[in-house]
GROMACS .gro file of C-alpha atoms in nm:
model
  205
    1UNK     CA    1  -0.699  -0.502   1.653
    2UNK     CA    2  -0.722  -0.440   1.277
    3UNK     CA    3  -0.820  -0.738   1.057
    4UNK     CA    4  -0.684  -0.728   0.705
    5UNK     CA    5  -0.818  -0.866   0.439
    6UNK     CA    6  -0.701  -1.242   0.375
    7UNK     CA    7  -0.746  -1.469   0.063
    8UNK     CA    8  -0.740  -1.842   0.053
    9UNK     CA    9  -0.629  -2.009  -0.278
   10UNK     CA   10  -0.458  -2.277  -0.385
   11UNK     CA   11  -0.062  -2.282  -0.514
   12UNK     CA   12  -0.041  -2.298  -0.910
   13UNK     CA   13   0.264  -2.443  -0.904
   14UNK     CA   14   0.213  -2.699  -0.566
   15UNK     CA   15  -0.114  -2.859  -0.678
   16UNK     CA   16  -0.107  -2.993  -0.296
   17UNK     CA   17  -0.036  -2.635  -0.123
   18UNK     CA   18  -0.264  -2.376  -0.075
   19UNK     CA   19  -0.233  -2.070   0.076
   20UNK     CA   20  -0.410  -1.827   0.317
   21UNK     CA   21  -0.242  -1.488   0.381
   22UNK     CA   22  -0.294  -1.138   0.354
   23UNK     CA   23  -0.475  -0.997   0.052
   24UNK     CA   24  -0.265  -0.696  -0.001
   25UNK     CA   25  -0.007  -0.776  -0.306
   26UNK     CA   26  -0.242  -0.810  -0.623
   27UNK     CA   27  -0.546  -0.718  -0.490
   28UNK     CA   28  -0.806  -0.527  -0.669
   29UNK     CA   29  -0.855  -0.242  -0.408
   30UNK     CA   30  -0.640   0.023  -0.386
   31UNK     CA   31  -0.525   0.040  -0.011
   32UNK     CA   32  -0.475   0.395   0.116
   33UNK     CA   33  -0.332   0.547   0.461
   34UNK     CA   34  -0.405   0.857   0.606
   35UNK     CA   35  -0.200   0.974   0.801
   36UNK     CA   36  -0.412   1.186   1.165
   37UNK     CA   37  -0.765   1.153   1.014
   38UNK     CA   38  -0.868   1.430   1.259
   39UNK     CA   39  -1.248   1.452   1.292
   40UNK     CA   40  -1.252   1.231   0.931
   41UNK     CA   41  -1.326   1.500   0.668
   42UNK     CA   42  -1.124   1.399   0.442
   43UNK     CA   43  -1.104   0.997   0.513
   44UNK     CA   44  -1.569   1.023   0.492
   45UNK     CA   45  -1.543   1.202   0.158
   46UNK     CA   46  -1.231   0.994   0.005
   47UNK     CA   47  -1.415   0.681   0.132
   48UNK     CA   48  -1.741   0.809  -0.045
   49UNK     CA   49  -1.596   0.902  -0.375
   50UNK     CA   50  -1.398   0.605  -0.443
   51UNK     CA   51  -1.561   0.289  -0.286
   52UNK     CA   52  -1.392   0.065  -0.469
   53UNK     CA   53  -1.057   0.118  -0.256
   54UNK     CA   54  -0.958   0.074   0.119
   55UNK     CA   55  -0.833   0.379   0.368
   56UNK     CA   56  -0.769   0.376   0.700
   57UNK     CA   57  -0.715   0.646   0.884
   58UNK     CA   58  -0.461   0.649   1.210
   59UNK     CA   59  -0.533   0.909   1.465
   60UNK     CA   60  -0.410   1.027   1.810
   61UNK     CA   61  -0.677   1.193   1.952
   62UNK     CA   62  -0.965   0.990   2.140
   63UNK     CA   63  -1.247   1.217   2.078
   64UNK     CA   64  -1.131   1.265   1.692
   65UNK     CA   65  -1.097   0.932   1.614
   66UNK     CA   66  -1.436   0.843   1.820
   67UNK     CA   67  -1.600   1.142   1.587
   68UNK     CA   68  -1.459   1.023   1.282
   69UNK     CA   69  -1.582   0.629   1.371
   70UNK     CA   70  -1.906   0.763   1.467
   71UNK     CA   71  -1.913   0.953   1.096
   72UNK     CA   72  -1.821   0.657   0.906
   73UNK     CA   73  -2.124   0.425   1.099
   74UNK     CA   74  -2.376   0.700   0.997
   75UNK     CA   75  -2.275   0.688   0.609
   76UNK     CA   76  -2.217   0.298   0.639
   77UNK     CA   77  -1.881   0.313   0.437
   78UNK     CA   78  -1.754  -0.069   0.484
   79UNK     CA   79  -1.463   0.069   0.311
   80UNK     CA   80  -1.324   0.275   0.569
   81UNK     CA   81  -1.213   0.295   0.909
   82UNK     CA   82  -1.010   0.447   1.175
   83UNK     CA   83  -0.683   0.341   1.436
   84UNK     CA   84  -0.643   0.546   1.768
   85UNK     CA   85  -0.339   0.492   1.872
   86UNK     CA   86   0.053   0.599   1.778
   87UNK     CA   87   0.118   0.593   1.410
   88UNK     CA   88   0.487   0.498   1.430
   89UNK     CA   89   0.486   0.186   1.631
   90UNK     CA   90   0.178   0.045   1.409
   91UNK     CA   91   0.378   0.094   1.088
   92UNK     CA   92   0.685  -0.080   1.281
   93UNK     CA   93   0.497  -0.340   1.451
   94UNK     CA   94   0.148  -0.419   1.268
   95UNK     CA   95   0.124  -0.257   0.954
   96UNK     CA   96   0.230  -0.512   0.664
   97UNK     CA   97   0.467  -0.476   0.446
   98UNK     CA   98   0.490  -0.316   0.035
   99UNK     CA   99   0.036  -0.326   0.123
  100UNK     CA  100  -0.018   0.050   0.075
  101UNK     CA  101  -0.086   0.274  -0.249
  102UNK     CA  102  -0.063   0.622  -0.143
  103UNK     CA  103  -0.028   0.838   0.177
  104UNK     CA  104  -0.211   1.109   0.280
  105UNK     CA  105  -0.122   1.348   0.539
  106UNK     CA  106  -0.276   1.683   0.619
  107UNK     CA  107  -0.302   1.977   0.894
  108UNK     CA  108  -0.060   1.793   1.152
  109UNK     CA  109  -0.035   1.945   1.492
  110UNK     CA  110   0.306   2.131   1.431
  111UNK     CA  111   0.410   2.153   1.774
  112UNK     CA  112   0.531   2.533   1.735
  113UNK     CA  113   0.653   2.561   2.094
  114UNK     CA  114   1.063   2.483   2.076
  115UNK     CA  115   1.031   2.201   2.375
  116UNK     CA  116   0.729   2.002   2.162
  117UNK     CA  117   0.912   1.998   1.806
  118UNK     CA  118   1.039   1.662   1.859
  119UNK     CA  119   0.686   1.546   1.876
  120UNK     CA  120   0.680   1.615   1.464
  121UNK     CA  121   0.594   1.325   1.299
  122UNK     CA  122   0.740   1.407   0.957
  123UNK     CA  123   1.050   1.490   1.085
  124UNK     CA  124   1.153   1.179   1.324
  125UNK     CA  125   1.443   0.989   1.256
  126UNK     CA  126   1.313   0.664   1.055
  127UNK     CA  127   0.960   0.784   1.008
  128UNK     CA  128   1.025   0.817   0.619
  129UNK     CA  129   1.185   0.480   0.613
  130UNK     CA  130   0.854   0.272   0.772
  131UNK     CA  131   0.660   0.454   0.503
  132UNK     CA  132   0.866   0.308   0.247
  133UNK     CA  133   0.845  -0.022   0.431
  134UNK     CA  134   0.410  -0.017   0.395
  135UNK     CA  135   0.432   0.107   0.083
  136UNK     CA  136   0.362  -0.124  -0.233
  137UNK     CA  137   0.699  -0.143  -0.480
  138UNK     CA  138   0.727   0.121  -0.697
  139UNK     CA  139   0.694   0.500  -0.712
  140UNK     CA  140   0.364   0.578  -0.498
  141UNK     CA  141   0.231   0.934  -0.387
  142UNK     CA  142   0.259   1.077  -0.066
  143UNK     CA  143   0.013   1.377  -0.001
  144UNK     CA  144   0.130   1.690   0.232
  145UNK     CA  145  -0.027   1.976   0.324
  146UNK     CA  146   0.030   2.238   0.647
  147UNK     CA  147  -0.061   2.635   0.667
  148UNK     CA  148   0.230   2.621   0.895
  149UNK     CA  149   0.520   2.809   0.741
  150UNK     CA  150   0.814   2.647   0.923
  151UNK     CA  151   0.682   2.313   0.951
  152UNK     CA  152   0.615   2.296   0.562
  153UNK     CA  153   0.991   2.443   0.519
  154UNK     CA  154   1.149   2.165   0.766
  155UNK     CA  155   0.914   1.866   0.601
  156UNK     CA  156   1.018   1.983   0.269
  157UNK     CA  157   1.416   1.952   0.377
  158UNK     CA  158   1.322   1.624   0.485
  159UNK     CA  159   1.157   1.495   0.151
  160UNK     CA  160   1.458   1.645  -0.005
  161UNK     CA  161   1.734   1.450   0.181
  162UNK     CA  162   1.570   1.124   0.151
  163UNK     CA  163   1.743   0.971  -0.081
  164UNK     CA  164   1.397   0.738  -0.211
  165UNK     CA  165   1.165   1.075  -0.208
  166UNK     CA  166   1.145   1.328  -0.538
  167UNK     CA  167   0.900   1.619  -0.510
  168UNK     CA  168   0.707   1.651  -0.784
  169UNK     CA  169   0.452   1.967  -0.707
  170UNK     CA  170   0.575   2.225  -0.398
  171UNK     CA  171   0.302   2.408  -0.242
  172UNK     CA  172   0.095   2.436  -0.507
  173UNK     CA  173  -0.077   2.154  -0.524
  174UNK     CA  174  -0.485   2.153  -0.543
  175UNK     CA  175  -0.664   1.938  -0.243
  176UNK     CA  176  -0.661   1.607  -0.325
  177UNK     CA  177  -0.960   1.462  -0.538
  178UNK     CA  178  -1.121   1.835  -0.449
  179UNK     CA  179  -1.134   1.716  -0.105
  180UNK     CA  180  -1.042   1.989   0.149
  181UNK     CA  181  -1.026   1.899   0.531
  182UNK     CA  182  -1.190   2.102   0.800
  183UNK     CA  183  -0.869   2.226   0.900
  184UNK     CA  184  -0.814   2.389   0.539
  185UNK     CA  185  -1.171   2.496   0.497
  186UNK     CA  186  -1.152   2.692   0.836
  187UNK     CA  187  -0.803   2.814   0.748
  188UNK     CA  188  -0.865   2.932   0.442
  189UNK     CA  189  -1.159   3.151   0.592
  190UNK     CA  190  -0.915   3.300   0.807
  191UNK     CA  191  -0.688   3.429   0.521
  192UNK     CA  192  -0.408   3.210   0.625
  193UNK     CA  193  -0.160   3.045   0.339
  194UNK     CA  194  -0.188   2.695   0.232
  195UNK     CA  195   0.126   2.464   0.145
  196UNK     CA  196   0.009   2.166  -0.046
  197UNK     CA  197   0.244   1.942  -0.170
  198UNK     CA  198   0.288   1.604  -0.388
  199UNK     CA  199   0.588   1.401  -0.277
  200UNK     CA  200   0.695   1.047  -0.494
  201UNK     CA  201   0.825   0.814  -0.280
  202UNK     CA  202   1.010   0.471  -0.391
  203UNK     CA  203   0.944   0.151  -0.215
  204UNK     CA  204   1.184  -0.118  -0.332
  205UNK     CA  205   1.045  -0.468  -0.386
   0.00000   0.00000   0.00000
């Protein structure tokens, strides 16, 4: 299981108390989530560029996540690392509360067959609301980004009609920190259109 940073200090109003809980209010790293690292393009280079702050990366797949563990051993980045397992019961179960900056989430699987839509992350009932949960108080980011058409269309409906999200840039957003994922790399090459988005979402204290 995932071990979160803890800090051990003592009370300044209780001289007799001290405390030792999760580091994640206060702290001096920035603590970001993205959301299916895939093979860990993205989560290597973020990691890399900014080693100051904390990402973890949750991902389905067993070989992708294995790939993207493997990745982060060979550049020994302490400040990274990945979850295989289901996204949506770790943000309802494990993941704490108001402890996350920013979200990133790019190149989903968007399920085009009708019978495997309701597999789409984005759009599941309560998925936007355990974001807010994680998230640290406040307005924080929430990257998107899809070459799929529809998906992009339905996601966007969804940001809209959540009454804590505001989009602030609609597909024409530039990769994040001039990072660009595999998936984007390769689908660029084959001509196909990118939706990039910047979404602000509001987590309440």
């Amino acid at each position: 299981m995932i071990e979160f940073p803890r800090r051990f200090y003592k009370d300044d109003t209780f001289p007799f108390l001290w405390h030792y809980v999760l580091d994640v209010k206060g702290t001096e790293h920035r603590q970001i989530l993205e959301i299916g690292s895939g093979k860990g393009d993205f989560l290597c280079q973020y990691a890399q560029k900014f080693p100051e702050n904390r990402i973890l990366g949750v991902e389905w797949d067993t070989y992708c996540a294995k790939t993207t563990a493997k990745k982060l051993q060979k550049l020994k980045l302490e400040n990274a690392m990945v979850i295989r397992g289901d996204l949506f019961y770790f943000l309802r179960d494990l993941m704490p509360a108001n402890s996350v900056d920013e979200v990133h989430m790019y190149f989903p699987d968007p399920w085009p067959k009708r019978r495997h839509q309701k597999k789409r992350l984005l759009l599941q009932e309560g998925f936007l609301e355990l974001i807010c949960k994680v998230l640290k108080p406040g307005a924080r980011p929430f990257y998107w980004a899809t070459d799929h058409k529809e998906y992009n269309t339905l996601a966007l409906q969804s940001f809209r009609n959540f009454p804590k999200a505001k989009i602030l840039e609609e597909n024409t957003a530039q990769p994040t920190c001039g990072i660009e994922t595999g998936f984007e790399k390769k689908y660029k090459k084959e001509g196909r259109e990118i939706f990039r988005s910047v979404i602000e979402l509001r987590a309440e204290s």
